[in-house]
Coordinates of C-alpha atoms in Angstrom, one line a residue:
Chain T
M1 CA -44.5 -228.2 92.3
T2 CA -46.0 -228.3 88.8
T3 CA -44.0 -229.0 85.7
I4 CA -44.1 -226.4 82.9
S5 CA -45.0 -228.0 79.7
D6 CA -43.0 -227.6 76.6
P7 CA -42.9 -223.8 76.0
A8 CA -43.2 -224.3 72.3
T9 CA -46.6 -225.9 72.5
L10 CA -48.1 -223.4 74.9
D11 CA -50.8 -221.2 73.6
P12 CA -50.0 -217.5 73.8
A13 CA -52.4 -216.8 76.7
A14 CA -50.9 -219.6 78.7
A15 CA -47.4 -218.3 78.0
R16 CA -48.4 -214.8 79.1
G17 CA -50.1 -216.2 82.2
L18 CA -46.7 -217.7 83.2
F19 CA -44.9 -214.4 82.5
R20 CA -47.5 -212.6 84.6
A21 CA -47.0 -215.0 87.4
G22 CA -43.2 -214.3 87.5
T23 CA -41.5 -216.6 84.9
A24 CA -38.8 -214.3 83.6
V25 CA -37.0 -216.0 80.6
P26 CA -36.3 -215.2 77.0
T27 CA -39.3 -215.9 74.8
A28 CA -37.4 -217.5 71.8
G29 CA -39.2 -220.8 71.0
W30 CA -42.3 -220.1 73.2
A31 CA -45.8 -220.5 71.7
S32 CA -44.5 -221.5 68.4
G33 CA -46.2 -220.1 65.3
Y34 CA -47.4 -217.0 67.2
T35 CA -46.0 -213.5 66.5
Q36 CA -43.8 -212.0 69.2
A37 CA -43.5 -208.2 69.5
N38 CA -41.1 -205.6 70.7
L39 CA -42.6 -203.0 73.1
I40 CA -41.8 -199.4 73.4
A41 CA -44.0 -197.1 75.6
V42 CA -43.4 -193.4 75.7
P43 CA -45.4 -190.3 77.2
A44 CA -48.1 -189.1 74.8
D45 CA -46.2 -186.0 73.9
W46 CA -43.5 -188.2 72.3
A47 CA -45.9 -190.5 70.7
Y48 CA -46.2 -188.6 67.3
D49 CA -42.3 -188.5 66.9
V50 CA -42.1 -192.2 67.6
L51 CA -44.9 -193.2 65.3
L52 CA -43.5 -191.0 62.5
F53 CA -40.0 -192.4 63.1
A54 CA -41.4 -195.9 62.6
Q55 CA -43.4 -194.8 59.5
R56 CA -40.1 -193.4 58.0
N57 CA -38.1 -196.5 59.0
P58 CA -40.5 -199.3 58.3
K59 CA -37.9 -202.0 57.9
P60 CA -36.5 -201.8 61.5
C61 CA -39.7 -200.5 63.0
P62 CA -42.8 -202.3 61.5
V63 CA -45.7 -201.1 63.8
L64 CA -48.2 -203.9 64.6
D65 CA -50.3 -201.9 67.1
V66 CA -50.4 -198.6 69.0
T67 CA -52.4 -198.3 72.2
D68 CA -54.5 -195.4 73.4
P69 CA -52.8 -193.2 76.1
G70 CA -52.7 -195.1 79.4
S71 CA -54.3 -198.3 78.2
P72 CA -52.4 -201.5 78.8
A73 CA -54.6 -203.4 76.3
T74 CA -53.7 -204.2 72.6
V75 CA -55.8 -205.7 69.8
L76 CA -52.9 -208.1 69.2
A77 CA -53.9 -210.0 72.4
P78 CA -57.4 -209.3 73.8
G79 CA -57.3 -209.7 77.6
A80 CA -53.5 -209.3 77.9
D81 CA -52.0 -206.7 80.2
L82 CA -48.9 -204.9 78.7
R83 CA -47.8 -204.0 82.3
T84 CA -47.4 -207.6 83.5
D85 CA -47.4 -210.0 80.6
I86 CA -43.9 -209.6 79.3
P87 CA -41.3 -211.6 81.1
R88 CA -38.9 -208.8 81.6
Y89 CA -38.9 -204.9 81.0
R90 CA -36.6 -202.0 80.8
V91 CA -37.4 -198.7 82.4
W92 CA -35.7 -195.6 80.9
R93 CA -35.3 -192.1 82.3
D94 CA -33.7 -189.4 80.1
G95 CA -32.3 -192.2 77.8
E96 CA -30.6 -194.0 80.6
L97 CA -31.6 -197.6 81.6
V98 CA -32.6 -197.4 85.3
D99 CA -34.3 -200.8 85.9
E100 CA -35.0 -204.3 84.5
P101 CA -38.2 -205.4 86.4
A102 CA -40.5 -208.3 85.6
D103 CA -43.6 -206.1 86.1
V104 CA -44.1 -202.3 85.4
T105 CA -47.5 -201.8 87.1
G106 CA -45.9 -199.5 89.7
V107 CA -44.3 -197.2 87.1
W108 CA -46.9 -197.2 84.4
R109 CA -48.4 -193.7 83.7
D110 CA -51.7 -192.6 82.4
D111 CA -50.1 -190.8 79.4
L112 CA -48.1 -193.7 78.1
V113 CA -48.6 -194.7 74.5
A114 CA -47.3 -198.3 73.8
F115 CA -45.9 -199.4 70.4
L116 CA -45.8 -203.0 69.5
I117 CA -43.2 -203.5 66.8
G118 CA -42.6 -206.7 64.6
C119 CA -39.8 -209.1 65.5
S120 CA -37.6 -211.2 63.4
F121 CA -38.7 -214.3 65.3
S122 CA -41.8 -214.1 63.1
F123 CA -39.9 -215.0 59.8
E124 CA -37.6 -217.5 61.4
W125 CA -40.3 -220.2 61.1
A126 CA -40.5 -219.4 57.4
L127 CA -36.7 -219.8 57.1
L128 CA -36.7 -223.1 58.9
A129 CA -39.6 -224.3 56.8
A130 CA -37.7 -223.5 53.7
G131 CA -34.7 -225.4 55.0
V132 CA -32.6 -222.5 56.2
P133 CA -30.9 -223.5 59.5
L134 CA -30.9 -221.2 62.4
R135 CA -27.4 -221.4 63.9
H136 CA -28.2 -219.4 67.1
V137 CA -31.2 -221.6 67.9
D138 CA -29.1 -224.8 67.3
Q139 CA -26.5 -223.2 69.6
G140 CA -29.1 -222.3 72.3
R141 CA -28.3 -218.5 72.0
N142 CA -30.1 -215.3 71.6
V143 CA -29.7 -213.8 68.1
A144 CA -26.8 -211.5 67.6
M145 CA -27.7 -207.8 67.2
Y146 CA -25.4 -204.9 66.1
L147 CA -25.6 -201.1 66.1
T148 CA -24.7 -200.0 62.5
D149 CA -23.4 -196.7 61.1
R150 CA -26.6 -196.3 59.0
E151 CA -28.6 -193.5 60.6
C152 CA -32.3 -193.9 60.5
R153 CA -34.4 -191.1 58.9
P154 CA -35.1 -188.8 61.9
A155 CA -38.6 -187.7 63.0
G156 CA -38.8 -184.7 65.2
R157 CA -36.8 -185.4 68.4
V158 CA -36.3 -189.1 67.5
H159 CA -33.2 -190.2 65.8
G160 CA -30.7 -193.0 66.0
P161 CA -28.8 -195.7 64.2
M162 CA -30.4 -198.8 62.6
V163 CA -29.8 -201.9 64.6
V164 CA -29.5 -205.3 62.7
S165 CA -29.9 -208.8 63.7
M166 CA -27.4 -211.3 62.0
R167 CA -27.9 -214.9 61.0
M168 CA -25.1 -217.1 59.5
V169 CA -26.7 -218.7 56.4
P170 CA -25.2 -221.4 54.1
T171 CA -24.1 -219.5 50.9
D172 CA -26.4 -221.6 48.7
L173 CA -29.5 -220.8 50.8
V174 CA -29.0 -217.0 50.9
D175 CA -31.4 -216.6 47.9
T176 CA -34.1 -218.6 49.9
A177 CA -33.5 -216.6 53.0
V178 CA -33.9 -213.4 51.1
R179 CA -37.1 -214.5 49.3
E180 CA -38.8 -216.0 52.3
S181 CA -38.2 -213.1 54.6
G182 CA -38.9 -210.7 51.8
R183 CA -42.5 -212.1 51.8
M184 CA -43.0 -210.8 55.4
P185 CA -42.6 -207.0 55.1
A186 CA -44.6 -206.4 58.3
V187 CA -41.9 -208.2 60.3
H188 CA -38.7 -206.6 58.7
G189 CA -38.8 -208.1 55.3
A190 CA -35.7 -208.9 53.2
P191 CA -32.3 -208.5 54.6
V192 CA -30.7 -205.0 54.4
H193 CA -27.2 -206.5 53.7
V194 CA -25.5 -209.8 52.8
G195 CA -21.8 -210.3 53.4
D196 CA -19.2 -207.8 54.7
P197 CA -20.0 -206.6 58.2
A198 CA -17.7 -203.5 57.6
A199 CA -20.2 -202.3 55.0
L200 CA -22.6 -201.6 58.0
G201 CA -19.8 -200.3 60.2
I202 CA -19.7 -203.5 62.3
A203 CA -16.1 -204.0 63.5
D204 CA -16.4 -207.4 65.0
L205 CA -19.1 -210.0 64.5
D206 CA -17.9 -211.8 67.7
R207 CA -18.8 -208.8 69.8
P208 CA -22.6 -208.1 69.3
D209 CA -24.1 -205.0 70.9
F210 CA -27.2 -207.0 72.0
G211 CA -27.7 -210.7 72.3
D212 CA -25.1 -213.4 71.9
P213 CA -22.2 -214.1 69.5
V214 CA -23.2 -217.0 67.1
V215 CA -20.7 -219.2 65.4
G216 CA -21.0 -220.0 61.7
E217 CA -20.3 -223.2 60.0
P218 CA -17.9 -223.4 57.0
G219 CA -19.5 -221.9 54.0
D220 CA -21.8 -219.6 55.9
V221 CA -22.3 -216.0 55.0
P222 CA -23.5 -213.4 57.6
V223 CA -26.9 -212.0 56.6
F224 CA -28.2 -208.9 58.3
W225 CA -31.8 -207.9 58.8
A226 CA -33.2 -204.6 60.1
C227 CA -34.1 -205.2 63.9
G228 CA -36.8 -204.2 66.3
V229 CA -34.3 -203.2 68.8
T230 CA -33.8 -200.1 66.7
P231 CA -36.4 -198.0 68.6
Q232 CA -34.5 -198.8 71.8
A233 CA -31.3 -197.4 70.3
A234 CA -33.3 -194.4 69.2
L235 CA -34.4 -194.0 72.8
M236 CA -30.9 -194.1 74.0
A237 CA -30.0 -191.5 71.4
S238 CA -33.0 -189.3 71.7
R239 CA -33.5 -189.3 75.5
P240 CA -37.2 -188.9 76.1
P241 CA -37.9 -188.1 79.9
F242 CA -39.4 -191.6 80.4
A243 CA -40.0 -194.9 78.6
I244 CA -40.7 -198.5 79.1
T245 CA -39.5 -201.3 76.7
H246 CA -39.3 -205.0 76.8
A247 CA -35.8 -206.4 77.6
P248 CA -34.1 -207.6 74.4
G249 CA -35.1 -211.3 73.8
Y250 CA -38.0 -211.1 76.4
M251 CA -40.7 -210.3 73.9
F252 CA -44.5 -209.8 74.0
V253 CA -46.2 -213.0 72.8
T254 CA -49.3 -212.1 70.8
D255 CA -52.4 -214.0 69.7
V256 CA -51.6 -213.3 66.0
R257 CA -50.2 -216.2 63.9
D258 CA -47.0 -215.5 62.1
E259 CA -48.5 -216.5 58.7
E260 CA -50.9 -213.5 59.0
Y261 CA -47.9 -211.3 58.2
R262 CA -46.9 -213.2 55.1
V263 CA -47.6 -211.7 51.6
G264 CA -48.0 -213.6 48.4
Chain W
M1 CA -49.1 -173.1 20.7
T2 CA -47.2 -176.2 21.9
T3 CA -48.6 -179.7 21.7
I4 CA -48.5 -181.7 24.9
S5 CA -46.9 -185.1 24.2
D6 CA -48.7 -188.4 25.3
P7 CA -49.2 -187.9 29.0
A8 CA -48.3 -191.7 29.6
T9 CA -44.8 -191.1 28.3
L10 CA -44.0 -188.0 30.3
D11 CA -41.5 -188.4 33.2
P12 CA -43.1 -187.4 36.5
A13 CA -41.2 -184.2 36.8
A14 CA -42.5 -183.0 33.4
A15 CA -46.0 -184.0 34.3
R16 CA -45.8 -182.0 37.6
G17 CA -44.4 -179.0 35.6
L18 CA -47.5 -179.0 33.5
F19 CA -49.8 -179.2 36.5
R20 CA -47.8 -176.4 38.2
A21 CA -48.3 -174.3 35.1
G22 CA -52.0 -174.7 35.3
T23 CA -53.0 -178.0 33.4
A24 CA -55.9 -179.2 35.6
V25 CA -56.8 -182.7 34.4
P26 CA -57.3 -186.1 36.1
T27 CA -54.0 -187.9 36.3
A28 CA -55.1 -191.5 35.3
G29 CA -52.7 -192.7 32.6
W30 CA -50.1 -189.9 33.3
A31 CA -46.5 -190.8 33.7
S32 CA -47.1 -194.5 33.2
G33 CA -45.2 -196.8 35.7
Y34 CA -44.8 -194.1 38.3
T35 CA -46.7 -194.2 41.7
Q36 CA -49.4 -191.6 42.1
A37 CA -50.5 -190.6 45.6
N38 CA -53.4 -189.2 47.6
L39 CA -52.7 -185.9 49.5
I40 CA -54.1 -185.1 52.9
A41 CA -52.7 -182.0 54.8
V42 CA -53.8 -181.2 58.3
P43 CA -52.7 -178.8 61.2
A44 CA -49.9 -180.3 63.1
D45 CA -52.1 -180.8 66.2
W46 CA -54.2 -183.2 64.1
A47 CA -51.2 -185.0 62.7
Y48 CA -50.9 -187.7 65.3
D49 CA -54.5 -188.7 65.0
V50 CA -54.3 -188.9 61.2
L51 CA -51.0 -190.9 61.3
L52 CA -52.4 -193.3 64.0
F53 CA -55.7 -193.6 61.9
A54 CA -53.6 -194.6 58.9
Q55 CA -51.6 -197.1 61.0
R56 CA -54.8 -198.6 62.3
N57 CA -56.3 -198.8 58.8
P58 CA -53.4 -199.7 56.6
K59 CA -55.4 -201.3 53.8
P60 CA -57.3 -198.0 52.9
C61 CA -54.5 -195.7 54.3
P62 CA -51.0 -196.9 53.3
V63 CA -48.8 -194.0 54.2
L64 CA -45.9 -193.4 51.6
D65 CA -44.6 -190.3 53.2
V66 CA -45.3 -187.7 55.9
T67 CA -43.8 -184.2 55.6
D68 CA -42.4 -182.0 58.3
P69 CA -44.7 -179.2 59.5
G70 CA -45.1 -176.4 57.0
S71 CA -42.8 -178.1 54.4
P72 CA -44.2 -178.6 50.9
A73 CA -41.3 -181.1 50.0
T74 CA -41.5 -184.9 50.0
V75 CA -38.9 -187.6 49.6
L76 CA -41.1 -189.2 47.0
A77 CA -40.3 -186.5 44.5
P78 CA -37.3 -184.4 45.3
G79 CA -37.8 -180.8 44.0
A80 CA -41.6 -181.1 43.8
D81 CA -43.8 -178.5 45.6
L82 CA -47.0 -180.1 47.1
R83 CA -48.7 -176.6 47.0
T84 CA -48.6 -176.3 43.3
D85 CA -47.8 -179.7 41.6
I86 CA -51.2 -181.4 42.0
P87 CA -53.6 -180.6 39.2
R88 CA -56.6 -179.9 41.4
Y89 CA -57.0 -179.5 45.2
R90 CA -59.8 -179.5 47.7
V91 CA -59.8 -177.1 50.6
W92 CA -61.7 -178.0 53.7
R93 CA -62.9 -176.0 56.7
D94 CA -64.6 -177.7 59.6
G95 CA -65.1 -180.7 57.5
E96 CA -66.9 -178.8 54.7
L97 CA -65.5 -178.5 51.2
V98 CA -65.1 -174.8 50.5
D99 CA -62.9 -174.6 47.4
E100 CA -61.3 -176.7 44.6
P101 CA -58.4 -174.6 43.4
A102 CA -55.5 -175.7 41.1
D103 CA -52.9 -174.1 43.5
V104 CA -52.9 -173.8 47.3
T105 CA -50.0 -171.6 47.9
G106 CA -52.3 -168.9 49.2
V107 CA -53.9 -171.0 51.8
W108 CA -50.9 -173.1 52.9
R109 CA -49.9 -172.8 56.5
D110 CA -46.7 -173.2 58.4
D111 CA -48.2 -175.9 60.6
L112 CA -49.6 -178.0 57.9
V113 CA -48.4 -181.8 57.9
A114 CA -49.0 -183.5 54.6
F115 CA -49.7 -187.2 54.3
L116 CA -49.0 -188.9 50.9
I117 CA -51.2 -192.1 50.8
G118 CA -50.9 -195.0 48.3
C119 CA -53.4 -195.1 45.4
S120 CA -54.9 -198.1 43.5
F121 CA -53.6 -196.8 40.2
S122 CA -50.2 -198.4 41.4
F123 CA -51.6 -201.9 41.2
E124 CA -53.6 -201.4 38.0
W125 CA -50.4 -201.8 36.0
A126 CA -49.9 -205.2 37.7
L127 CA -53.5 -206.2 36.9
L128 CA -53.0 -205.2 33.2
A129 CA -49.7 -207.0 33.0
A130 CA -51.4 -210.2 34.3
G131 CA -54.1 -209.9 31.7
V132 CA -56.9 -208.4 33.9
P133 CA -58.8 -205.8 31.8
L134 CA -59.5 -202.4 33.3
R135 CA -63.1 -201.7 32.3
H136 CA -63.0 -198.1 33.5
V137 CA -59.9 -197.3 31.5
D138 CA -61.4 -198.9 28.4
Q139 CA -64.4 -196.7 28.9
G140 CA -62.5 -193.5 29.5
R141 CA -63.9 -193.1 33.0
N142 CA -62.5 -192.5 36.5
V143 CA -62.7 -195.5 38.8
A144 CA -66.0 -195.9 40.7
M145 CA -65.7 -195.4 44.5
Y146 CA -68.2 -196.0 47.3
L147 CA -68.7 -195.3 51.0
T148 CA -69.2 -198.6 52.8
D149 CA -71.0 -199.5 56.1
R150 CA -67.6 -200.7 57.5
E151 CA -66.3 -198.3 60.0
C152 CA -62.5 -197.9 60.1
R153 CA -60.8 -198.4 63.5
P154 CA -60.9 -194.8 65.0
A155 CA -57.8 -192.9 66.3
G156 CA -58.4 -190.0 68.6
R157 CA -60.7 -187.5 66.9
V158 CA -60.4 -189.3 63.5
H159 CA -63.1 -191.7 62.4
G160 CA -65.1 -192.6 59.4
P161 CA -66.2 -195.3 57.0
M162 CA -64.0 -197.3 54.7
V163 CA -64.2 -196.1 51.1
V164 CA -63.6 -198.7 48.3
S165 CA -62.8 -198.6 44.7
M166 CA -64.6 -201.1 42.5
R167 CA -63.5 -202.9 39.3
M168 CA -65.5 -205.2 37.2
V169 CA -63.3 -208.3 36.7
P170 CA -64.1 -211.4 34.6
T171 CA -64.9 -214.3 36.9
D172 CA -62.0 -216.5 35.8
L173 CA -59.5 -213.7 36.4
V174 CA -60.6 -212.9 40.0
D175 CA -58.0 -215.2 41.5
T176 CA -55.3 -213.4 39.4
A177 CA -56.5 -210.0 40.5
V178 CA -56.5 -211.0 44.1
R179 CA -52.9 -212.5 43.9
E180 CA -51.4 -209.6 41.9
S181 CA -52.9 -206.8 44.1
G182 CA -52.1 -208.8 47.2
R183 CA -48.4 -208.6 46.4
M184 CA -48.5 -204.8 46.7
P185 CA -49.6 -204.2 50.4
A186 CA -48.2 -200.7 50.4
V187 CA -50.9 -199.6 47.7
H188 CA -54.0 -201.2 49.3
G189 CA -53.1 -204.9 48.7
A190 CA -55.7 -207.6 48.1
P191 CA -59.4 -206.8 47.7
V192 CA -61.6 -206.4 50.8
H193 CA -64.5 -208.0 49.2
V194 CA -65.5 -209.9 45.9
G195 CA -69.1 -210.0 44.7
D196 CA -72.2 -208.8 46.5
P197 CA -72.2 -205.0 47.0
A198 CA -74.7 -205.2 49.7
A199 CA -72.2 -207.0 51.9
L200 CA -70.4 -203.6 52.1
G201 CA -73.7 -201.7 52.5
I202 CA -73.5 -200.4 48.8
A203 CA -77.1 -200.1 47.6
D204 CA -76.5 -199.3 43.9
L205 CA -73.3 -199.8 41.9
D206 CA -74.5 -197.4 39.3
R207 CA -74.4 -194.5 41.7
P208 CA -70.8 -194.2 43.0
D209 CA -70.1 -191.8 45.8
F210 CA -66.9 -190.6 44.1
G211 CA -65.7 -191.2 40.4
D212 CA -67.8 -192.5 37.5
P213 CA -70.2 -195.5 37.1
V214 CA -68.5 -198.4 35.1
V215 CA -70.3 -200.8 33.0
G216 CA -69.3 -204.6 33.4
E217 CA -69.3 -207.2 30.6
P218 CA -71.2 -210.5 30.8
G219 CA -69.6 -212.7 33.3
D220 CA -67.9 -209.9 35.2
V221 CA -67.9 -209.8 39.0
P222 CA -67.5 -206.6 41.1
V223 CA -64.3 -206.6 43.1
F224 CA -63.7 -204.1 45.9
W225 CA -60.4 -202.7 47.1
A226 CA -59.8 -200.4 50.0
C227 CA -59.4 -196.9 48.7
G228 CA -57.2 -193.9 49.4
V229 CA -60.2 -191.6 49.4
T230 CA -60.9 -193.1 52.8
P231 CA -59.1 -190.3 54.7
Q232 CA -61.2 -187.7 52.8
A233 CA -64.3 -189.4 54.1
A234 CA -62.8 -189.4 57.6
L235 CA -62.2 -185.6 57.2
M236 CA -65.8 -185.1 56.3
A237 CA -66.8 -187.1 59.4
S238 CA -64.2 -185.8 61.9
R239 CA -64.2 -182.1 60.9
P240 CA -60.7 -180.8 61.6
P241 CA -60.7 -177.0 61.5
F242 CA -58.7 -176.9 58.3
A243 CA -57.4 -179.3 55.7
I244 CA -56.1 -179.6 52.1
T245 CA -56.5 -182.6 50.0
H246 CA -56.1 -183.5 46.3
A247 CA -59.4 -183.7 44.3
P248 CA -60.3 -187.3 43.7
G249 CA -58.7 -188.5 40.5
Y250 CA -56.3 -185.5 40.4
M251 CA -53.4 -187.2 42.2
F252 CA -49.8 -186.3 43.1
V253 CA -47.4 -188.0 40.6
T254 CA -44.2 -189.2 42.5
D255 CA -40.8 -190.2 41.2
V256 CA -41.1 -193.7 42.7
R257 CA -41.7 -196.5 40.3
D258 CA -44.8 -198.7 41.0
E259 CA -42.7 -201.9 41.1
E260 CA -40.9 -200.7 44.2
Y261 CA -44.1 -201.3 46.2
R262 CA -44.3 -205.0 45.0
V263 CA -43.4 -207.7 47.4
G264 CA -42.2 -211.2 46.4

């Protein structure tokens, strides 16, 4: 049996190769420095509504690439196959989750258009580099994500609430976190809210809708960023006949370096 | 006869009111500080290809808003009417320019989807504020625009070359111009090229494809930015059955302040 090397030091193609071969684990910390992306694939006749929804809601839905109908290839990772190279998928019918396989070759369709959406993992390296601790990473947990009471601007048949990710940030580093993430508008940008969860309609920080609860340190403030799981919440609300997404936390690892999405 | 006040000090609604009433002049310098936008309206069955073309070519085609089919309203300027509030339009049939009216109410269609695309006027204030002179403004001319030999990434039926705008910049201010425009990715961002026009396939700077030739001062370098006229060049190349655009230089004046598109 071979030993898997440190996932952080793998190059993206090697990471995708392991996922293609059946390794089905969350991708946080894998292929450090390379952008990870959310996947949402819908039939072509829903593609305009999804693309317009993303254009109208760029903070939660920053589009990094859109494929041609039926194609499992993306410019973000030449040679990759979107049907096999994500460690875990979700398959949706009429807005209901029906399966969570590690490969979707068998259910892929010739009319599927795949959207690759930016992920907050991309700005986390910038937070760390600026001295902002990542509590969920230190605690070995998935980031905490919440449905909010803020409706996205709808587009045709696609509508739904904004989903946010939350990080506990020391009060004196909130300005740093805002500035650093604000320089990366292609991967969610600056926070949408700092402080009171109730302002976003979040009743209990200890009960996230996706991911794991995260414990803050004394003096920490909850900081909320628009989250790439928002299109999945829109799928659940808008009920297209068929869709494939990644499973939350099990992202597509691209060949693009995070710095390429940094502005200024 | 009433006197028109200084166009620069007009608020956007007042400027649009004058255009609606028949004033048909270029909008450079009007409603200073407010974002101006390129218009391209196509039938709904072409909208996905146009939106995807814009997504795939964000530097020349930064989308600021997309309307619902048939609607002449935009969130960028509540109360405005896209059929009347631009000083001059272009009407296209099968990729051919057929009319340049000051009002398109009579040819508007219920299936038209309008795209409002960012304009380099929005970063010019930032260049000026940073001390970069604008030769074309000083010379009272429209900015010079050129077709290049760089093909945009195509999307469905939509394809065409990138169009660039060119500004003559003093050599020691090129870094400032790059940095300041780079902070505004929603309105074309950093230049695509500095220096040799031949590198973009431009044979003669004195013969722009759109706008006016501009004279440089000794020590100036030509600096090229991706240009919002690119979608018009794509229309000419891709020949949708019908389209309406603004006339180059006769832009849509929005209620959004230019600073809102600045990052970091």
